[in-house]
């Protein structure tokens, strides 16, 4: 019914005296890939935690398909955290079982195909995998859900540049039709061709936002160049 | 067959340009079926909506057409292809002559220069 999948309205978040997010507003329409861009400490992860109901104490409004973050919205959002969120003693296949039990929209066959194409060894325990492999596993688990919104917190930060193309094509190839993606990253150049829209967060506030193609023709610059200008010290 | 895009320019126009050249050079034949949007987007590492936009624009220009159930195809209008190809080579030659002139040569010398150095490429 609504034309907006995710709605962020005047969100402010404080940790004591420190302001982590300052009056942040934006919408994500269905079928869009949105880049949430900013250096470390700019508020990306804080905002993502609010969307995923991991932080409740904030001002402003957040709606996912019209619902405030809560039990209901966990079914709509597939979330890739910035840190390994599963116990390291779990085997890869057990992690798949866990997701299959937990999420009704988890597509196990898709997950197994993805593990295979990303060359993640299914028999190993998570703790035995390299950091890059752990990220590939988490990406598999996240993208194998048939969610409305995928929220990926720094999906390429831990993989080597050669593997980035593979990660990016995995993301493009696997998000469900009509669903949207919110991808946070501080590495722009390898991924900018993937974004419909970009949001630049600076010190907790939105510094610049718009359609990636429109920003390119308006400024005659790449998103990466704009990023470097906005965050120049 | 993966082109390199300049991220400082809109990507959809560069995809259009790339695709246009595939058609005008005959690498894609008249009436040939075009791969699905997601497949092409994946191959190029670009956003599927960006690719969709480029395809729609090329449809508007008459180089592609869609049949509801069967998919997207290269136009069978070979006269259109021929005239656009002529227009493109006119631009290529124009650009070349501009550089020749910028280096202080007379355009009339271009033919001699092509004969002298033309064998060196390829």
Coordinates of C-alpha atoms in Angstrom, one line a residue:
Chain A
X1 CA 0.0 0.0 0.0
X2 CA 2.5 2.6 1.0
X3 CA 5.2 3.8 -1.3
X4 CA 7.8 3.8 1.5
X5 CA 9.4 0.7 2.9
X6 CA 11.5 2.4 5.6
X7 CA 10.8 5.8 7.0
X8 CA 13.2 7.6 9.3
X9 CA 11.8 10.8 10.7
X10 CA 13.8 13.3 12.8
X11 CA 15.7 10.7 14.7
X12 CA 18.1 11.8 17.4
X13 CA 20.1 9.5 19.6
X14 CA 22.2 10.6 22.6
X15 CA 24.7 8.6 24.6
X16 CA 24.8 10.7 27.8
X17 CA 25.9 14.1 26.6
X18 CA 27.3 12.8 23.3
X19 CA 25.0 13.1 20.3
X20 CA 25.3 10.0 18.1
X21 CA 22.5 10.9 15.6
X22 CA 21.1 14.4 15.0
X23 CA 17.7 14.9 13.5
X24 CA 18.2 12.2 10.8
X25 CA 15.4 11.9 8.2
X26 CA 15.1 9.8 5.0
X27 CA 12.9 7.3 3.2
X28 CA 13.7 4.1 1.4
X29 CA 11.3 3.2 -1.4
X30 CA 10.7 -0.4 -2.5
X31 CA 13.2 -1.9 -5.0
X32 CA 16.0 0.6 -4.1
X33 CA 19.6 0.0 -3.0
X34 CA 20.6 2.7 -0.6
X35 CA 24.1 3.5 0.5
X36 CA 24.5 4.8 4.0
X37 CA 27.9 6.4 3.8
X38 CA 30.2 7.8 6.4
X39 CA 33.5 7.2 8.2
X40 CA 33.7 5.2 11.4
X41 CA 31.9 7.0 14.2
X42 CA 29.5 9.0 12.0
X43 CA 26.4 7.2 13.4
X44 CA 25.8 4.5 10.7
X45 CA 25.8 1.5 13.1
X46 CA 23.7 3.4 15.7
X47 CA 21.1 4.1 13.1
X48 CA 21.1 0.5 11.9
X49 CA 20.7 -0.7 15.5
X50 CA 17.7 1.5 15.9
X51 CA 16.2 0.1 12.7
X52 CA 16.8 -3.4 14.0
X53 CA 15.2 -2.7 17.4
X54 CA 18.5 -3.1 19.2
X55 CA 18.4 0.4 20.6
X56 CA 15.1 1.8 21.9
X57 CA 16.0 5.0 23.7
X58 CA 15.8 7.5 20.8
X59 CA 13.8 10.6 19.7
X60 CA 11.9 10.7 16.5
X61 CA 10.1 8.0 14.5
X62 CA 11.1 4.9 12.6
X63 CA 8.7 2.9 10.5
X64 CA 9.1 -0.3 8.6
X65 CA 6.2 -0.9 6.3
X66 CA 4.3 1.2 8.8
X67 CA 5.4 -0.6 11.9
X68 CA 7.8 0.8 14.6
X69 CA 10.8 -1.5 15.1
X70 CA 9.7 -4.5 17.3
X71 CA 8.9 -8.2 17.2
X72 CA 6.8 -7.7 14.0
X73 CA 9.5 -6.0 12.0
X74 CA 12.1 -8.7 12.7
X75 CA 10.2 -10.8 10.2
X76 CA 10.5 -8.0 7.6
X77 CA 14.2 -7.1 8.0
X78 CA 17.2 -9.3 7.2
X79 CA 20.2 -7.8 9.1
X80 CA 23.9 -8.4 8.6
X81 CA 25.6 -7.0 11.8
X82 CA 29.1 -5.5 11.6
X83 CA 30.4 -8.1 14.0
X84 CA 30.0 -11.9 14.1
X85 CA 26.8 -12.4 16.0
X86 CA 26.8 -16.2 16.2
X87 CA 28.7 -18.4 18.6
X88 CA 32.1 -19.5 17.2
X89 CA 31.6 -23.2 18.3
X90 CA 28.6 -23.5 15.9
X91 CA 29.3 -25.5 12.7
X92 CA 28.3 -23.8 9.4
X93 CA 25.5 -26.3 8.8
X94 CA 24.2 -25.7 12.3
X95 CA 24.1 -22.0 11.6
X96 CA 21.9 -22.8 8.6
X97 CA 19.6 -24.9 10.9
X98 CA 19.4 -22.0 13.4
X99 CA 18.4 -19.6 10.7
X100 CA 15.9 -22.0 9.2
X101 CA 14.3 -22.5 12.6
X102 CA 14.3 -18.8 13.4
X103 CA 13.2 -17.2 10.2
X104 CA 10.1 -18.5 8.2
X105 CA 11.4 -16.7 5.1
X106 CA 14.8 -18.5 5.1
X107 CA 15.4 -20.3 1.8
X108 CA 17.7 -23.2 2.7
X109 CA 18.4 -24.3 -0.8
X110 CA 19.4 -20.8 -1.8
X111 CA 21.7 -20.7 1.3
X112 CA 23.4 -23.9 0.3
X113 CA 23.9 -22.8 -3.2
X114 CA 25.4 -19.6 -2.0
X115 CA 27.8 -21.3 0.4
X116 CA 28.9 -23.5 -2.4
X117 CA 29.6 -20.6 -4.8
X118 CA 31.3 -18.6 -2.1
X119 CA 33.4 -21.7 -1.2
X120 CA 32.5 -21.7 2.5
X121 CA 33.3 -25.1 3.9
X122 CA 30.0 -26.4 5.4
X123 CA 31.6 -28.8 7.9
X124 CA 33.8 -26.4 9.7
X125 CA 33.0 -24.5 12.9
X126 CA 32.6 -20.7 12.6
X127 CA 35.6 -20.2 14.9
X128 CA 37.8 -22.2 12.4
X129 CA 36.9 -19.9 9.5
X130 CA 39.0 -16.9 8.4
X131 CA 37.4 -13.5 9.0
X132 CA 36.6 -13.2 5.2
X133 CA 34.9 -16.6 5.3
X134 CA 32.9 -15.7 8.4
X135 CA 31.7 -12.6 6.5
X136 CA 30.7 -14.7 3.5
X137 CA 28.8 -17.0 5.8
X138 CA 26.9 -14.1 7.4
X139 CA 26.2 -12.6 4.0
X140 CA 24.8 -16.0 2.9
X141 CA 22.5 -16.3 5.9
X142 CA 21.3 -12.7 5.5
X143 CA 20.7 -12.8 1.7
X144 CA 19.0 -16.3 1.8
X145 CA 16.1 -14.8 3.6
X146 CA 13.2 -13.5 1.5
X147 CA 12.9 -10.3 3.4
X148 CA 11.4 -6.9 2.6
X149 CA 14.4 -4.9 3.7
X150 CA 18.0 -6.1 3.9
X151 CA 20.3 -4.1 6.2
X152 CA 23.9 -4.7 5.7
X153 CA 26.4 -3.1 8.1
X154 CA 29.8 -2.9 6.4
X155 CA 29.5 -6.0 4.2
X156 CA 32.8 -5.5 2.4
X157 CA 35.0 -4.0 5.1
X158 CA 36.6 -7.3 6.0
X159 CA 37.1 -8.9 2.6
X160 CA 40.0 -8.4 0.3
X161 CA 39.4 -6.2 -2.8
X162 CA 39.5 -9.2 -5.1
X163 CA 36.5 -10.7 -3.2
X164 CA 34.5 -7.5 -3.3
X165 CA 33.1 -8.0 -6.8
X166 CA 31.9 -11.5 -5.7
X167 CA 30.2 -10.1 -2.6
X168 CA 28.6 -7.3 -4.6
X169 CA 27.3 -9.6 -7.3
X170 CA 26.0 -11.9 -4.6
X171 CA 24.1 -9.0 -3.1
X172 CA 22.6 -7.9 -6.4
X173 CA 21.7 -11.4 -7.4
X174 CA 19.9 -12.4 -4.3
X175 CA 17.8 -9.6 -2.9
X176 CA 14.1 -10.4 -3.3
X177 CA 12.1 -8.7 -6.0
X178 CA 10.5 -5.4 -4.7
X179 CA 12.6 -5.5 -1.6
X180 CA 15.2 -2.8 -0.7
X181 CA 18.7 -2.8 0.6
X182 CA 20.4 -0.4 3.0
X183 CA 24.1 -0.9 2.9
X184 CA 26.5 1.0 5.2
X185 CA 30.0 1.4 4.1
X186 CA 33.0 3.7 4.3
X187 CA 34.6 2.1 1.2
X188 CA 32.9 3.7 -1.7
X189 CA 34.9 3.3 -4.9
X190 CA 34.2 -0.4 -5.4
X191 CA 30.5 -0.3 -4.7
X192 CA 29.2 3.1 -5.9
X193 CA 27.8 1.7 -9.1
X194 CA 25.4 -0.4 -7.0
X195 CA 23.6 2.4 -5.3
X196 CA 20.3 4.0 -6.4
X197 CA 20.4 6.5 -3.5
X198 CA 23.1 7.7 -1.1
X199 CA 23.0 9.2 2.3
X200 CA 26.1 10.9 3.7
X201 CA 26.2 10.8 7.5
X202 CA 28.6 13.2 9.1
X203 CA 29.0 13.5 12.9
X204 CA 25.5 12.0 13.3
X205 CA 23.7 14.3 10.8
X206 CA 22.8 13.9 7.2
X207 CA 25.2 16.1 5.2
X208 CA 24.1 15.2 1.7
X209 CA 21.6 12.8 0.2
X210 CA 20.1 12.1 -3.2
X211 CA 20.0 9.8 -6.2
X212 CA 23.5 8.7 -7.1
X213 CA 23.0 9.3 -10.9
X214 CA 21.6 12.8 -10.2
X215 CA 24.5 13.7 -7.9
X216 CA 26.9 12.5 -10.6
X217 CA 25.4 14.8 -13.3
X218 CA 24.9 17.7 -10.9
X219 CA 28.5 17.8 -9.6
X220 CA 30.3 16.0 -12.4
X221 CA 31.9 13.9 -9.8
X222 CA 31.8 10.3 -8.6
X223 CA 30.2 9.5 -5.3
X224 CA 33.6 8.5 -4.1
X225 CA 35.0 12.0 -4.9
X226 CA 32.0 13.7 -3.2
X227 CA 32.6 11.5 -0.2
X228 CA 36.2 12.6 0.0
X229 CA 35.1 16.3 -0.2
X230 CA 32.4 16.0 2.5
X231 CA 34.8 14.2 4.9
X232 CA 38.0 16.1 4.2
X233 CA 39.7 16.9 7.5
Chain B
X1 CA 33.1 -7.8 -22.5
X2 CA 32.9 -5.9 -19.2
X3 CA 33.3 -2.1 -19.9
X4 CA 34.9 0.2 -17.4
X5 CA 32.6 3.0 -16.4
X6 CA 33.7 6.5 -15.3
X7 CA 32.0 7.0 -11.9
X8 CA 32.1 10.8 -12.3
X9 CA 29.5 10.6 -15.1
X10 CA 26.0 9.1 -14.9
X11 CA 26.4 5.4 -15.4
X12 CA 23.2 4.7 -17.3
X13 CA 24.3 6.9 -20.2
X14 CA 27.6 5.0 -20.3
X15 CA 25.7 1.7 -20.4
X16 CA 23.6 3.1 -23.2
X17 CA 26.7 4.1 -25.2
X18 CA 28.3 0.7 -24.6
X19 CA 25.1 -1.2 -25.7
X20 CA 24.6 1.1 -28.7
X21 CA 28.0 0.2 -29.9
X22 CA 27.4 -3.5 -29.5
X23 CA 24.4 -3.1 -31.8
X24 CA 25.9 -0.7 -34.3
X25 CA 29.0 -2.8 -34.7
X26 CA 26.9 -5.9 -35.3
X27 CA 28.2 -7.7 -32.1
X28 CA 24.5 -7.9 -31.3
X29 CA 22.5 -8.8 -34.4
X30 CA 19.1 -7.3 -35.4
X31 CA 16.3 -9.3 -33.7
X32 CA 18.7 -10.9 -31.2
X33 CA 17.4 -11.5 -27.7
X34 CA 18.9 -9.3 -25.0
X35 CA 19.8 -10.9 -21.7
X36 CA 17.5 -10.2 -18.7
X37 CA 18.2 -7.0 -16.7
X38 CA 19.4 -8.7 -13.6
X39 CA 21.8 -10.9 -15.5
X40 CA 23.3 -7.9 -17.3
X41 CA 23.5 -5.8 -14.1
X42 CA 25.3 -8.7 -12.4
X43 CA 27.7 -9.0 -15.3
X44 CA 28.5 -5.2 -15.2
X45 CA 28.4 -4.9 -11.4
X46 CA 25.8 -2.1 -11.6
X47 CA 22.5 -1.5 -10.0
X48 CA 19.6 -3.3 -11.8
X49 CA 17.5 -0.1 -11.8
X50 CA 20.3 1.8 -13.5
X51 CA 20.5 -0.9 -16.2
X52 CA 16.7 -0.9 -16.5
X53 CA 16.8 2.8 -17.1
X54 CA 19.5 2.4 -19.9
X55 CA 17.4 -0.3 -21.6
X56 CA 14.2 1.8 -21.4
X57 CA 16.0 4.8 -22.9
X58 CA 17.3 2.6 -25.7
X59 CA 13.8 1.4 -26.3
X60 CA 12.6 5.0 -26.5
X61 CA 15.3 5.5 -29.1
X62 CA 14.0 2.6 -31.1
X63 CA 17.1 0.4 -30.8
X64 CA 15.5 -2.2 -28.5
X65 CA 11.9 -3.4 -28.2
X66 CA 10.1 -5.5 -25.7
X67 CA 7.6 -8.3 -26.4
X68 CA 5.5 -8.7 -23.3
X69 CA 6.2 -12.4 -22.6
X70 CA 9.2 -13.2 -24.7
X71 CA 11.6 -10.5 -23.4
X72 CA 13.7 -7.7 -24.9
X73 CA 15.2 -7.7 -28.4
X74 CA 17.5 -5.7 -30.7
X75 CA 15.5 -3.8 -33.3
X76 CA 15.1 -5.4 -36.7
X77 CA 15.1 -2.0 -38.4
X78 CA 18.5 -2.3 -40.2
X79 CA 18.0 1.1 -41.8
X80 CA 17.9 2.7 -38.4
X81 CA 21.0 0.8 -37.3
X82 CA 22.8 1.8 -40.6
X83 CA 22.0 5.5 -40.1
X84 CA 23.1 5.6 -36.5
X85 CA 26.3 3.7 -37.4
X86 CA 27.0 6.3 -40.0
X87 CA 26.3 9.1 -37.5
X88 CA 28.7 7.5 -35.0
X89 CA 31.5 7.1 -37.5
X90 CA 31.0 10.7 -38.5
X91 CA 31.5 11.8 -34.9
X92 CA 34.6 9.5 -34.6
X93 CA 36.1 11.0 -37.7
X94 CA 35.3 14.5 -36.6
X95 CA 37.0 13.9 -33.2
X96 CA 40.0 12.5 -35.0
X97 CA 40.3 15.4 -37.3
X98 CA 40.0 17.8 -34.5
X99 CA 43.0 16.3 -32.8
X100 CA 44.9 16.3 -36.1
X101 CA 44.2 20.0 -36.4
X102 CA 45.1 20.6 -32.8
X103 CA 48.6 19.2 -33.5
X104 CA 49.1 21.6 -36.3
X105 CA 48.4 19.3 -39.3
X106 CA 46.1 20.2 -42.1
X107 CA 43.0 18.0 -42.3
X108 CA 44.1 17.3 -45.9
X109 CA 47.2 15.5 -44.5
X110 CA 45.0 13.1 -42.6
X111 CA 44.8 10.6 -45.4
X112 CA 48.6 10.5 -45.8
X113 CA 48.9 10.1 -42.0
X114 CA 46.4 7.2 -42.0
X115 CA 48.2 5.5 -44.8
X116 CA 51.5 5.9 -43.0
X117 CA 50.5 4.8 -39.5
X118 CA 47.2 3.1 -40.0
X119 CA 48.8 -0.3 -40.2
X120 CA 50.2 0.0 -36.7
X121 CA 47.0 -0.5 -34.7
X122 CA 45.3 -3.8 -34.3

